[in-house]
Short mmCIF file of C-alpha atoms in Angstrom, two decimals:
data_model
loop_
_atom_site.label_atom_id
_atom_site.label_comp_id
_atom_site.label_asym_id
_atom_site.label_seq_id
_atom_site.Cartn_x
_atom_site.Cartn_y
_atom_site.Cartn_z
CA UNK A 25 29.59 21.84 13.03
CA UNK A 26 27.25 23.38 16.36
CA UNK A 27 28.49 27.57 14.71
CA UNK A 28 27.31 25.61 11.79
CA UNK A 29 23.88 25.39 12.96
CA UNK A 30 23.76 28.55 14.96
CA UNK A 31 24.03 30.25 11.47
CA UNK A 32 21.89 28.34 9.70
CA UNK A 33 19.61 28.90 12.02
CA UNK A 34 19.90 32.31 11.81
CA UNK A 35 19.66 33.01 8.21
CA UNK A 36 16.76 30.59 8.07
CA UNK A 37 15.02 32.61 10.55
CA UNK A 38 14.83 35.45 8.35
CA UNK A 39 13.31 33.60 5.26
CA UNK A 40 8.95 32.80 4.51
CA UNK A 41 7.94 29.48 4.58
CA UNK A 42 5.56 29.21 2.01
CA UNK A 43 3.45 25.56 2.33
CA UNK A 44 2.00 24.02 -0.15
CA UNK A 45 -1.64 22.98 0.90
CA UNK A 46 -2.08 21.15 -1.60
CA UNK A 47 0.92 18.70 -0.04
CA UNK A 48 -2.33 17.87 2.63
CA UNK A 49 -3.55 14.58 3.21
CA UNK A 50 -6.55 13.81 1.64
CA UNK A 51 -7.92 10.09 3.53
CA UNK A 52 -10.34 7.78 1.15
CA UNK A 53 -12.25 6.20 1.42
CA UNK A 54 -13.51 3.00 0.65
CA UNK A 55 -17.31 3.19 -2.38
CA UNK A 56 -20.10 2.08 -0.14
CA UNK A 57 -19.72 -1.59 0.50
CA UNK A 58 -16.30 -2.18 -0.03
CA UNK A 59 -15.32 -0.85 3.41
CA UNK A 60 -17.34 -2.57 5.86
CA UNK A 61 -16.82 0.13 8.46
CA UNK A 62 -13.73 -0.28 8.77
CA UNK A 63 -11.72 1.67 11.04
CA UNK A 64 -9.62 3.11 7.85
CA UNK A 65 -8.89 4.93 4.58
CA UNK A 66 -8.46 3.01 2.42
CA UNK A 67 -5.64 5.12 1.23
CA UNK A 68 -4.20 8.17 1.64
CA UNK A 69 -3.43 10.92 -0.77
CA UNK A 70 -0.57 13.70 -0.42
CA UNK A 71 0.37 15.68 -3.61
CA UNK A 72 0.57 12.03 -5.99
CA UNK A 73 1.61 9.43 -3.92
CA UNK A 74 -1.13 6.76 -2.71
CA UNK A 75 -0.66 4.88 0.14
CA UNK A 76 -3.21 2.00 0.29
CA UNK A 77 -3.93 0.27 4.21
CA UNK A 78 -3.44 -3.64 4.09
CA UNK A 79 -5.21 -5.93 1.67
CA UNK A 80 -6.69 -9.43 1.94
CA UNK A 81 -8.39 -11.29 -0.95
CA UNK A 82 -11.37 -11.16 0.55
CA UNK A 83 -14.53 -11.09 -1.83
CA UNK A 84 -15.44 -7.44 -3.09
CA UNK A 85 -18.19 -6.10 -0.54
CA UNK A 86 -17.31 -8.69 1.67
CA UNK A 87 -15.61 -9.71 5.30
CA UNK A 88 -15.15 -13.52 3.03
CA UNK A 89 -11.96 -13.75 2.22
CA UNK A 90 -11.91 -16.72 -1.05
CA UNK A 91 -11.19 -20.02 -0.27
CA UNK A 92 -8.65 -21.47 -2.20
CA UNK A 93 -5.35 -20.96 -0.21
CA UNK A 94 -2.82 -18.78 -0.59
CA UNK A 95 -2.77 -18.40 -5.50
CA UNK A 96 -5.94 -17.99 -4.86
CA UNK A 97 -6.37 -14.88 -1.68
CA UNK A 98 -2.97 -13.63 -3.84
CA UNK A 99 -4.81 -12.97 -6.75
CA UNK A 100 -7.68 -12.32 -4.93
CA UNK A 101 -5.25 -9.18 -2.65
CA UNK A 102 -4.24 -7.47 -6.02
CA UNK A 103 -6.90 -7.17 -7.78
CA UNK A 104 -8.57 -6.18 -4.92
CA UNK A 105 -5.19 -3.63 -5.25
CA UNK A 106 -5.60 -3.01 -8.16
CA UNK A 107 -9.20 -1.70 -7.82
CA UNK A 108 -7.94 0.78 -5.43
CA UNK A 109 -5.70 2.11 -7.47
CA UNK A 110 -8.24 2.52 -10.09
CA UNK A 111 -10.57 3.71 -7.21
CA UNK A 112 -8.10 7.21 -6.94
CA UNK A 113 -6.09 7.45 -10.45
CA UNK A 114 -3.41 5.06 -10.43
CA UNK A 115 -2.28 1.72 -11.73
CA UNK A 116 -0.15 -1.73 -10.36
CA UNK A 117 2.43 0.39 -12.98
CA UNK A 118 2.28 3.22 -10.25
CA UNK A 119 3.57 0.61 -7.18
CA UNK A 120 6.51 1.42 -6.00
CA UNK A 121 6.81 -0.30 -2.53
CA UNK A 122 4.73 -3.36 -0.95
CA UNK A 123 5.09 -4.73 2.39
CA UNK A 124 3.89 -8.67 1.87
CA UNK A 125 2.25 -10.22 5.65
CA UNK A 126 1.70 -14.20 5.98
CA UNK A 127 0.87 -16.52 8.60
CA UNK A 128 3.01 -19.18 6.93
CA UNK A 129 6.39 -18.46 5.37
CA UNK A 130 6.29 -21.34 4.39
CA UNK A 131 4.02 -19.52 1.32
CA UNK A 132 5.81 -17.35 0.09
CA UNK A 133 7.34 -19.23 -3.21
CA UNK A 134 3.14 -20.73 -3.58
CA UNK A 135 2.78 -16.65 -3.86
CA UNK A 136 5.69 -14.71 -4.99
CA UNK A 137 3.95 -16.71 -7.69
CA UNK A 138 1.62 -15.23 -7.94
CA UNK A 139 2.83 -12.10 -7.11
CA UNK A 140 5.26 -11.97 -10.02
CA UNK A 141 2.34 -11.99 -12.77
CA UNK A 142 0.96 -8.48 -11.20
CA UNK A 143 4.36 -6.41 -12.21
CA UNK A 144 6.77 -6.94 -15.63
CA UNK A 145 10.18 -8.23 -14.11
CA UNK A 146 11.94 -4.78 -15.40
CA UNK A 147 9.44 -2.57 -13.12
CA UNK A 148 9.04 -4.71 -9.83
CA UNK A 149 8.14 -2.69 -6.85
CA UNK A 150 10.32 -2.70 -3.76
CA UNK A 151 9.21 -5.06 -1.01
CA UNK A 152 9.07 -6.92 1.75
CA UNK A 153 7.52 -9.52 3.18
CA UNK A 154 7.49 -11.28 6.66
CA UNK A 155 5.84 -13.53 8.72
CA UNK A 156 2.94 -13.20 10.99
CA UNK A 157 0.86 -15.09 12.90
CA UNK A 158 -2.60 -13.74 12.69
CA UNK A 159 -4.20 -12.03 9.42
CA UNK A 160 -7.41 -9.83 9.47
CA UNK A 161 -9.97 -13.11 8.82
CA UNK A 162 -7.79 -15.94 8.67
CA UNK A 163 -6.05 -14.09 6.06
CA UNK A 164 -3.10 -16.10 4.57
CA UNK A 165 -1.54 -13.17 3.07
CA UNK A 166 -1.93 -9.24 3.40
CA UNK A 167 0.12 -6.96 0.88
CA UNK A 168 -0.14 -2.73 1.68
CA UNK A 169 1.00 -0.65 -1.16
CA UNK A 170 2.78 2.87 -1.78
CA UNK A 171 1.78 4.41 -5.55
CA UNK A 172 2.91 7.40 -6.96
CA UNK A 173 -0.03 8.46 -9.60
CA UNK A 174 0.25 11.39 -12.67
#
């Protein structure tokens, strides 16, 4: 195996490598007011892939989580994700992976009831879910996503 690696290195040593600069990360800020001067980009685009920062169920343009518990927060979180995607040329149908953080894993089923209404049953994104000892703004749920857009 060592010999194969050396042969490959020798072969590649004479090759020109082209770097696709169109795939350089593009850091996408939230529109005025929506980001509330937070220390992160709302999304980062690399090629056709959008990496969305974790989103909470906060009322648009505020740092206030909507009242009503896990169902209301999940709905607002997913609406916020849809708005972020729309601002950057995407849609919920472009999501390929989500990570869900819950302040209480006992609310997993209630979160799922709302979550499943945002995606068709035959095109659910890959997903992980985990419990957290606390979330920003005392939220019950945070969701981050990866989407592939045209």
